[in-house]
Amino acid sequence: MRVPLSWLREYVDLPATETGRDVQAKLISAGLEVETVEHLGADLKGPLVVGQVLTIEELEGFKKPIRFCTVDVGQANGTGEPQEIVCGARNFSVGDKVVVVLPGATLPGGFSISARKTYGKTSHGMICSSDELGMGDDGTHGIIVLPPETEVGKDAIELLELVDEVLDIAVTANRGDCLSIRGVARETAIAYGLPLRDPALLDVPGPNAYGYPVKVSDPAGCDRFTARTVTGLSPEARSPIWLQRRLQKVGMRPISLAVDVTNYVMMELGQPLHAYDRHQVQGTIGVRRAQEGEKIVTLDGVERKLHAEDLVITDDRGPIGLAGVMGGADTEIADHDPSEEGAGATTDVIIEAAHFDQVSVARTARRHKLSSEASRRFERGVDPQAAAAAAQRTVDLLVLLAGGTAEAGVTEVVAPGAPHTITMAADHPDKVAGVTYGRETVVRRLQEVGCDVYGQDELIVTVPSWRPDLTDPNDLAEEVIRLEGYENLPSTLPRPPAGRGLTARQRLHRRIGRALAGAGYVEALNYPFVSEQVFDQLGLEADDPARRVVKLANPLSDEEPALRTSLLPGLLAALRRNDGRGSHDLALFETGLVFQPRDAAEVAANLPVDRRPSPDDIAALNAALPDQPRHVAVVLAGAREQAGWWGKGRPADWADAVEAARTVAREAGADLRMRKGQYGPWHPGRCAELTVTVDGAERVVGHAGELHPRVLKTLGLPARACAMELDLDVLERVGDTVPQAPSISTFPVATQDVALVVDAFVPAADVEAALREGAGELLESIRLFDVYENAEQLGKGRKSLAYALRFRADDRTLTVDEASAARETAVALAADRTGAVLRG
């Protein structure tokens, strides 16, 4: 919200010495986010005056049209003689009043003006456009043409209000009242302790039976609708300079008088309005929900197909506007075309000032991707009591500026309702802030906001209509605290009990992060929001539990409305983004929460803020939240080992993803088993299923391997990319993180190698498991060191697996017979379980 200081001073008598910076500091202290203060005209220096064009000579022989003009600037040039100026613009004629900058002046941007020879003539100054004066867009894209009655020689800096300060305020979602000069003026008055001249305090006639007919069929969507009619508007009437300049300063473009007035009142009072061409409205104006499939062409010229939840304004033909968002083209105000002598210009208008449901407007605007100044205000909350005053203010301005006549009829449809009342203990703000304010301070601050307050120890507070964000005692406490000054809150460090430190879970997560970083992975933190389409891209089955998601009620993006059930979508997006930017050798990891919905959804209660929540409060909150296990995942692509003088290097492959899983399991002290698997995004022939034993039963905790080529193509990922994901919470549950000192035997090791021939489809992990179990307690370690395939020697569909077995006893030196017996027992069990045969 852009707030000109000159406009703000109309409603608050600020000291003359107060600058925009001073006001900024006061408002920031009161809790408003004033981002910048723009100094308009800070580097502008006159003479800048009003001139009248006397003659225009067209200069020939140049690539673009050039005009040599003489302009009467009165006595501003010191001689009274016409000023000779060269100008390339075409939107002015002889007799027009224009803005002239004379030699010796400086325009915004440090552009100095002097007499100079150009196009064979000497130009003594410039005829100015709005852009050259830093005024913003006026819709003409040409020279400023002033009203005929403007006095020649008048100071244009003062006339055009070129020197001002504009506060740019980032209005938060709960402070819709500050999307208006009225709201910011109220905050300024409170901050300075000055009275407010409320622009909404107008004499408004009551409703009567002569107003334009209106029927509200959905009072929940529209609880107030005011309609006023003004007739006899002059087709030639234009917005005065002061009105245009105020709109430009707040960031709006002047369009036509009727539209400019509605925009001006909206910025002044915060109440969005709409003006209909009365002759284009057919029959009763209605407010209802749209019928599915109905269509409307909005003011931006786009035909929109309506949804059954859209709230629309209608006449006898159907929808003529999206309520609270944008009007329809059928009833648009038509501007005067001078070439047609006023033909087709709107002379009679119906003014709409209504109050629409916040949620309905927000959903409609988002559904149609159509954000407007009106929808921004309705989404954040508009004062319903200001509708009648805004309509009256609009009528008054149209009568004053366009010579119109206000009809006596006043329509006002109001749904029954009562002011919102909150009961709060008088010392509640004290408990929240940890500061003793006292009842008098609390009551005074709430009254400054506009609340009516009654009671002693327990206060009964009636919230003002312009603050719909005040809904409970904590909101009232926040008002007291911010007005008393956040900077006055004491800084008190919490005192944790001695000897606590990190929890075991936190220590584990840090160890895993350090271990993966040490293995060459880079941590990438991603947003937890995903699109449900990503599960199709990952190739998950229709009944996969990972497809059950928790959806956000108000997502940041409609394209990502769900919370993640896997870390892979975010990591793979990071992989694709970095690969697209030229980083092709990548190894990324992330540890983070995933979200799994509960079968029975519960609504979480609001926790107290003036005391510590009880264990029951916390338990009830946790019960209402989705399950949030912590996962760890890695993704790899490109080279795992770089080539150089030391060797050829090698690309990342599925074994690296599996090794990352082993690294995590070692840090967790968990016994992680691996076997051939097939799941979702992984290549069916290069996927390891990762399991642990939980309470005597085997449980799958993740997968690792190379991603499926179809997934890589769909997501635009590099070829042969690999990934791994594990459930950290399960590993923590089964792991033993107590450090174990290694057992060092003084007796020698006995090494036995064995090569087994098995069918090609038999997983090496199954053979290894059988050898490990068959070898018994004497086996110290086992390592697969060779895989050999040769159809001529081994037979078609067969492979040879060579293992190195290390045997050792803690209390003696093993004999050859003991080591050989253990080896033979291991081979026998492998043969029985997997069909393995010793290779000859």
CSV table of C-alpha atoms in Angstrom, one decimal, residues 160-469:
chain,number,residue,atom,x,y,z
A,160,LEU,CA,1.0,18.8,-10.4
A,161,GLU,CA,2.0,18.1,-6.8
A,162,LEU,CA,5.4,16.8,-8.0
A,163,VAL,CA,7.1,17.1,-4.6
A,164,ASP,CA,5.9,14.6,-2.0
A,165,GLU,CA,6.9,11.6,0.1
A,166,VAL,CA,5.2,8.3,-0.3
A,167,LEU,CA,5.3,5.5,2.3
A,168,ASP,CA,5.4,2.0,0.8
A,169,ILE,CA,3.7,-0.4,3.4
A,170,ALA,CA,3.8,-4.2,3.1
A,171,VAL,CA,0.4,-4.9,4.5
A,172,THR,CA,0.2,-8.3,6.2
A,173,ALA,CA,-2.8,-10.7,5.6
A,174,ASN,CA,-4.5,-9.8,8.8
A,175,ARG,CA,-4.5,-6.0,8.4
A,176,GLY,CA,-6.9,-5.4,5.6
A,177,ASP,CA,-7.9,-2.1,7.2
A,178,CYS,CA,-4.4,-0.7,6.4
A,179,LEU,CA,-5.1,-1.1,2.6
A,180,SER,CA,-6.6,2.3,2.7
A,181,ILE,CA,-5.5,5.9,3.6
A,182,ARG,CA,-8.2,5.8,6.3
A,183,GLY,CA,-6.7,2.8,8.0
A,184,VAL,CA,-3.1,4.1,7.9
A,185,ALA,CA,-4.3,7.5,9.1
A,186,ARG,CA,-5.9,5.8,12.1
A,187,GLU,CA,-2.6,4.0,12.9
A,188,THR,CA,-0.7,7.3,12.5
A,189,ALA,CA,-3.1,9.1,14.8
A,190,ILE,CA,-2.7,6.5,17.5
A,191,ALA,CA,1.1,6.5,17.1
A,192,TYR,CA,1.3,10.3,17.5
A,193,GLY,CA,-1.5,10.6,20.0
A,194,LEU,CA,-3.4,12.9,17.7
A,195,PRO,CA,-7.1,13.0,16.8
A,196,LEU,CA,-8.3,11.4,13.5
A,197,ARG,CA,-10.6,13.1,11.0
A,198,ASP,CA,-12.4,9.9,9.8
A,199,PRO,CA,-13.3,10.4,6.1
A,200,ALA,CA,-16.0,7.8,6.6
A,201,LEU,CA,-18.0,10.0,9.0
A,202,LEU,CA,-20.5,11.3,6.4
A,203,ASP,CA,-24.2,12.1,6.5
A,204,VAL,CA,-25.7,9.2,4.7
A,205,PRO,CA,-29.4,9.0,3.8
A,206,GLY,CA,-31.3,5.9,5.0
A,207,PRO,CA,-32.6,3.2,2.6
A,208,ASN,CA,-35.9,3.8,0.9
A,209,ALA,CA,-38.3,2.2,-1.6
A,210,TYR,CA,-37.1,4.3,-4.5
A,211,GLY,CA,-33.6,2.8,-4.9
A,212,TYR,CA,-32.5,0.5,-7.7
A,213,PRO,CA,-34.0,-3.0,-7.2
A,214,VAL,CA,-31.5,-5.5,-5.7
A,215,LYS,CA,-32.0,-9.1,-4.7
A,216,VAL,CA,-29.4,-11.0,-2.6
A,217,SER,CA,-30.0,-14.7,-2.8
A,218,ASP,CA,-26.8,-15.7,-0.9
A,219,PRO,CA,-26.6,-13.6,2.4
A,220,ALA,CA,-23.7,-15.7,3.6
A,221,GLY,CA,-21.7,-14.6,0.6
A,222,CYS,CA,-22.9,-11.0,0.6
A,223,ASP,CA,-24.2,-9.7,3.9
A,224,ARG,CA,-24.4,-6.0,2.7
A,225,PHE,CA,-25.2,-4.4,-0.6
A,226,THR,CA,-25.7,-0.7,-1.1
A,227,ALA,CA,-26.7,0.8,-4.5
A,228,ARG,CA,-26.9,4.4,-5.4
A,229,THR,CA,-27.7,6.1,-8.8
A,230,VAL,CA,-26.2,9.2,-10.3
A,231,THR,CA,-27.6,10.6,-13.6
A,232,GLY,CA,-26.7,13.4,-16.0
A,233,LEU,CA,-22.9,13.0,-15.9
A,234,SER,CA,-21.2,15.3,-18.4
A,235,PRO,CA,-19.6,13.2,-21.2
A,236,GLU,CA,-16.8,15.8,-21.4
A,237,ALA,CA,-15.9,15.8,-17.7
A,238,ARG,CA,-12.4,14.7,-16.9
A,239,SER,CA,-10.7,13.8,-13.6
A,240,PRO,CA,-9.1,16.9,-12.1
A,241,ILE,CA,-5.4,17.0,-11.7
A,242,TRP,CA,-5.4,16.5,-7.9
A,243,LEU,CA,-7.5,13.3,-8.3
A,244,GLN,CA,-5.2,11.9,-11.1
A,245,ARG,CA,-2.1,12.7,-9.1
A,246,ARG,CA,-3.3,11.0,-6.0
A,247,LEU,CA,-4.1,7.9,-8.0
A,248,GLN,CA,-0.7,7.9,-9.6
A,249,LYS,CA,1.0,8.3,-6.3
A,250,VAL,CA,-0.7,5.2,-4.9
A,251,GLY,CA,0.3,3.3,-8.0
A,252,MET,CA,-3.0,3.4,-10.1
A,253,ARG,CA,-3.5,4.7,-13.6
A,254,PRO,CA,-6.2,7.3,-14.3
A,255,ILE,CA,-8.8,5.9,-16.7
A,256,SER,CA,-12.0,8.0,-16.8
A,257,LEU,CA,-13.8,10.1,-14.3
A,258,ALA,CA,-16.3,7.6,-13.1
A,259,VAL,CA,-13.7,4.8,-12.8
A,260,ASP,CA,-11.2,7.2,-11.2
A,261,VAL,CA,-13.7,8.3,-8.5
A,262,THR,CA,-14.5,4.7,-7.5
A,263,ASN,CA,-10.7,3.9,-7.4
A,264,TYR,CA,-10.1,7.0,-5.4
A,265,VAL,CA,-12.8,6.2,-2.8
A,266,MET,CA,-11.5,2.6,-2.5
A,267,MET,CA,-8.0,3.8,-1.8
A,268,GLU,CA,-9.3,6.5,0.6
A,269,LEU,CA,-11.8,4.3,2.6
A,270,GLY,CA,-10.7,0.8,1.8
A,271,GLN,CA,-14.2,-0.2,0.4
A,272,PRO,CA,-14.0,-1.6,-3.1
A,273,LEU,CA,-16.7,-0.1,-5.4
A,274,HIS,CA,-18.0,-0.8,-8.9
A,275,ALA,CA,-19.8,1.5,-11.3
A,276,TYR,CA,-22.3,0.1,-13.8
A,277,ASP,CA,-23.6,1.8,-16.9
A,278,ARG,CA,-27.2,2.1,-15.9
A,279,HIS,CA,-28.4,1.8,-19.5
A,280,GLN,CA,-26.6,-1.5,-19.9
A,281,VAL,CA,-28.0,-3.1,-16.7
A,282,GLN,CA,-31.2,-5.0,-17.5
A,283,GLY,CA,-33.6,-5.5,-14.7
A,284,THR,CA,-32.9,-6.3,-11.0
A,285,ILE,CA,-29.3,-6.6,-9.8
A,286,GLY,CA,-28.8,-10.0,-8.1
A,287,VAL,CA,-26.2,-11.7,-6.0
A,288,ARG,CA,-26.0,-15.5,-6.2
A,289,ARG,CA,-23.8,-18.4,-6.7
A,290,ALA,CA,-22.9,-19.2,-10.4
A,291,GLN,CA,-24.4,-22.1,-12.2
A,292,GLU,CA,-21.8,-24.6,-13.2
A,293,GLY,CA,-20.6,-23.8,-16.8
A,294,GLU,CA,-22.0,-20.3,-16.9
A,295,LYS,CA,-19.8,-17.8,-18.7
A,296,ILE,CA,-18.9,-14.1,-18.3
A,297,VAL,CA,-16.5,-11.8,-20.2
A,298,THR,CA,-14.7,-9.7,-17.5
A,299,LEU,CA,-13.3,-6.2,-17.9
A,300,ASP,CA,-10.0,-7.5,-19.0
A,301,GLY,CA,-11.7,-9.0,-22.1
A,302,VAL,CA,-11.3,-12.6,-21.1
A,303,GLU,CA,-14.2,-15.1,-21.3
A,304,ARG,CA,-14.3,-17.1,-18.1
A,305,LYS,CA,-16.2,-20.3,-17.4
A,306,LEU,CA,-17.7,-20.1,-13.9
A,307,HIS,CA,-17.6,-22.6,-11.1
A,308,ALA,CA,-20.6,-23.4,-8.9
A,309,GLU,CA,-18.9,-21.8,-5.9
A,310,ASP,CA,-18.2,-18.5,-7.6
A,311,LEU,CA,-20.3,-15.6,-6.2
A,312,VAL,CA,-21.6,-13.4,-9.1
A,313,ILE,CA,-23.5,-10.2,-9.6
A,314,THR,CA,-26.3,-10.7,-12.1
A,315,ASP,CA,-29.1,-8.9,-14.0
A,316,ASP,CA,-31.9,-10.4,-16.0
A,317,ARG,CA,-29.5,-11.7,-18.6
A,318,GLY,CA,-27.2,-13.5,-16.2
A,319,PRO,CA,-23.8,-12.8,-14.7
A,320,ILE,CA,-22.5,-9.2,-15.1
A,321,GLY,CA,-19.6,-9.4,-12.6
A,322,LEU,CA,-17.4,-11.6,-10.4
A,323,ALA,CA,-18.4,-10.4,-6.9
A,324,GLY,CA,-15.5,-8.7,-5.2
A,325,VAL,CA,-13.1,-9.5,-8.0
A,326,MET,CA,-13.9,-7.9,-11.3
A,327,GLY,CA,-16.9,-6.5,-13.2
A,328,GLY,CA,-18.2,-7.7,-16.5
A,329,ALA,CA,-17.6,-6.1,-19.9
A,330,ASP,CA,-21.4,-5.9,-20.7
A,331,THR,CA,-22.0,-3.1,-18.2
A,332,GLU,CA,-18.6,-1.3,-18.5
A,333,ILE,CA,-18.5,2.4,-18.2
A,334,ALA,CA,-18.0,3.9,-21.6
A,335,ASP,CA,-15.6,6.9,-22.0
A,336,HIS,CA,-16.2,10.0,-24.1
A,337,ASP,CA,-14.7,10.0,-27.6
A,338,PRO,CA,-14.2,13.7,-28.7
A,339,SER,CA,-14.4,12.7,-32.4
A,340,GLU,CA,-17.9,11.4,-31.9
A,341,GLU,CA,-19.2,14.4,-29.9
A,342,GLY,CA,-20.1,12.3,-26.8
A,343,ALA,CA,-21.8,9.5,-28.6
A,344,GLY,CA,-21.8,6.3,-26.5
A,345,ALA,CA,-20.5,7.9,-23.4
A,346,THR,CA,-21.9,6.8,-20.0
A,347,THR,CA,-24.1,9.5,-18.4
A,348,ASP,CA,-26.0,7.5,-15.8
A,349,VAL,CA,-24.3,5.1,-13.4
A,350,ILE,CA,-25.3,2.7,-10.6
A,351,ILE,CA,-22.8,2.6,-7.8
A,352,GLU,CA,-22.3,-0.7,-6.0
A,353,ALA,CA,-20.8,-0.8,-2.5
A,354,ALA,CA,-21.1,-4.3,-1.1
A,355,HIS,CA,-19.4,-6.5,1.5
A,356,PHE,CA,-18.5,-10.0,0.3
A,357,ASP,CA,-17.3,-13.1,2.2
A,358,GLN,CA,-13.5,-13.2,2.4
A,359,VAL,CA,-13.1,-16.9,1.7
A,360,SER,CA,-15.4,-16.8,-1.3
A,361,VAL,CA,-13.6,-13.9,-2.9
A,362,ALA,CA,-10.2,-15.4,-2.3
A,363,ARG,CA,-11.2,-18.8,-3.8
A,364,THR,CA,-12.8,-17.1,-6.9
A,365,ALA,CA,-9.7,-14.9,-7.5
A,366,ARG,CA,-7.4,-17.9,-7.2
A,367,ARG,CA,-9.6,-20.2,-9.2
A,368,HIS,CA,-9.6,-17.8,-12.1
A,369,LYS,CA,-6.1,-16.5,-11.6
A,370,LEU,CA,-7.5,-13.0,-11.4
A,371,SER,CA,-6.1,-10.9,-8.6
A,372,SER,CA,-7.4,-7.3,-8.4
A,373,GLU,CA,-7.2,-4.3,-6.0
A,374,ALA,CA,-10.8,-5.2,-4.9
A,375,SER,CA,-10.1,-8.9,-4.3
A,376,ARG,CA,-6.9,-8.0,-2.3
A,377,ARG,CA,-9.0,-6.0,0.1
A,378,PHE,CA,-11.9,-8.4,0.4
A,379,GLU,CA,-9.6,-11.3,1.0
A,380,ARG,CA,-8.0,-9.5,4.0
A,381,GLY,CA,-11.2,-8.0,5.4
A,382,VAL,CA,-13.2,-4.9,4.6
A,383,ASP,CA,-15.2,-2.8,7.0
A,384,PRO,CA,-18.9,-3.7,6.3
A,385,GLN,CA,-20.1,-0.5,8.0
A,386,ALA,CA,-18.1,1.6,5.5
A,387,ALA,CA,-20.2,0.5,2.4
A,388,ALA,CA,-22.9,3.2,2.8
A,389,ALA,CA,-20.3,6.0,3.4
A,390,ALA,CA,-18.2,4.9,0.4
A,391,ALA,CA,-21.2,5.0,-1.8
A,392,GLN,CA,-22.2,8.5,-0.5
A,393,ARG,CA,-18.6,9.7,-1.0
A,394,THR,CA,-18.6,8.4,-4.6
A,395,VAL,CA,-22.0,10.1,-5.3
A,396,ASP,CA,-20.7,13.4,-3.9
A,397,LEU,CA,-17.6,13.4,-6.1
A,398,LEU,CA,-19.5,12.5,-9.2
A,399,VAL,CA,-22.0,15.3,-8.6
A,400,LEU,CA,-19.2,17.7,-7.8
A,401,LEU,CA,-16.8,16.8,-10.7
A,402,ALA,CA,-19.1,15.6,-13.4
A,403,GLY,CA,-22.2,17.8,-12.9
A,404,GLY,CA,-24.4,14.7,-12.1
A,405,THR,CA,-27.6,14.5,-10.1
A,406,ALA,CA,-27.9,12.1,-7.2
A,407,GLU,CA,-31.2,10.3,-7.3
A,408,ALA,CA,-33.2,10.1,-4.1
A,409,GLY,CA,-33.4,6.3,-4.1
A,410,VAL,CA,-31.1,4.5,-1.8
A,411,THR,CA,-30.9,0.7,-1.8
A,412,GLU,CA,-29.4,-1.1,1.2
A,413,VAL,CA,-29.7,-4.9,1.7
A,414,VAL,CA,-28.3,-6.0,5.0
A,415,ALA,CA,-28.2,-9.5,6.5
A,416,PRO,CA,-29.0,-9.7,10.2
A,417,GLY,CA,-25.8,-9.6,12.4
A,418,ALA,CA,-24.3,-8.4,15.6
A,419,PRO,CA,-20.9,-6.9,16.6
A,420,HIS,CA,-18.3,-9.4,17.6
A,421,THR,CA,-17.7,-9.4,21.4
A,422,ILE,CA,-14.7,-10.9,23.2
A,423,THR,CA,-14.4,-11.6,26.9
A,424,MET,CA,-10.9,-11.2,28.3
A,425,ALA,CA,-9.2,-11.0,31.7
A,426,ALA,CA,-7.9,-7.6,32.2
A,427,ASP,CA,-4.4,-9.0,33.0
A,428,HIS,CA,-4.3,-11.3,30.0
A,429,PRO,CA,-1.9,-9.0,28.0
A,430,ASP,CA,0.3,-8.9,31.1
A,431,LYS,CA,0.6,-12.7,31.1
A,432,VAL,CA,1.3,-12.9,27.4
A,433,ALA,CA,4.0,-10.2,27.3
A,434,GLY,CA,5.5,-10.8,30.7
A,435,VAL,CA,5.0,-7.1,31.5
A,436,THR,CA,2.7,-5.4,33.9
A,437,TYR,CA,0.6,-3.0,31.9
A,438,GLY,CA,-2.3,-2.6,34.2
A,439,ARG,CA,-6.0,-2.4,33.5
A,440,GLU,CA,-6.0,1.3,32.6
A,441,THR,CA,-3.4,0.9,29.9
A,442,VAL,CA,-5.1,-2.1,28.5
A,443,VAL,CA,-8.5,-0.3,28.3
A,444,ARG,CA,-6.9,2.8,26.8
A,445,ARG,CA,-5.1,1.0,24.1
A,446,LEU,CA,-8.1,-1.1,23.1
A,447,GLN,CA,-10.3,2.1,22.9
A,448,GLU,CA,-7.7,3.7,20.7
A,449,VAL,CA,-8.0,0.8,18.3
A,450,GLY,CA,-11.8,1.5,18.2
A,451,CYS,CA,-13.0,-1.1,20.7
A,452,ASP,CA,-15.8,-0.6,23.2
A,453,VAL,CA,-14.6,-1.9,26.6
A,454,TYR,CA,-16.7,-2.7,29.7
A,455,GLY,CA,-15.9,-4.5,33.0
A,456,GLN,CA,-13.3,-4.5,35.7
A,457,ASP,CA,-11.3,-7.7,36.2
A,458,GLU,CA,-13.0,-9.3,33.3
A,459,LEU,CA,-13.3,-7.1,30.2
A,460,ILE,CA,-16.1,-7.3,27.7
A,461,VAL,CA,-14.7,-6.0,24.4
A,462,THR,CA,-16.7,-5.1,21.3
A,463,VAL,CA,-14.5,-5.2,18.2
A,464,PRO,CA,-14.8,-2.4,15.7
A,465,SER,CA,-16.2,-3.3,12.3
A,466,TRP,CA,-13.0,-2.4,10.5
A,467,ARG,CA,-10.9,-5.0,12.5
A,468,PRO,CA,-12.3,-8.4,11.5
A,469,ASP,CA,-8.9,-9.9,12.4
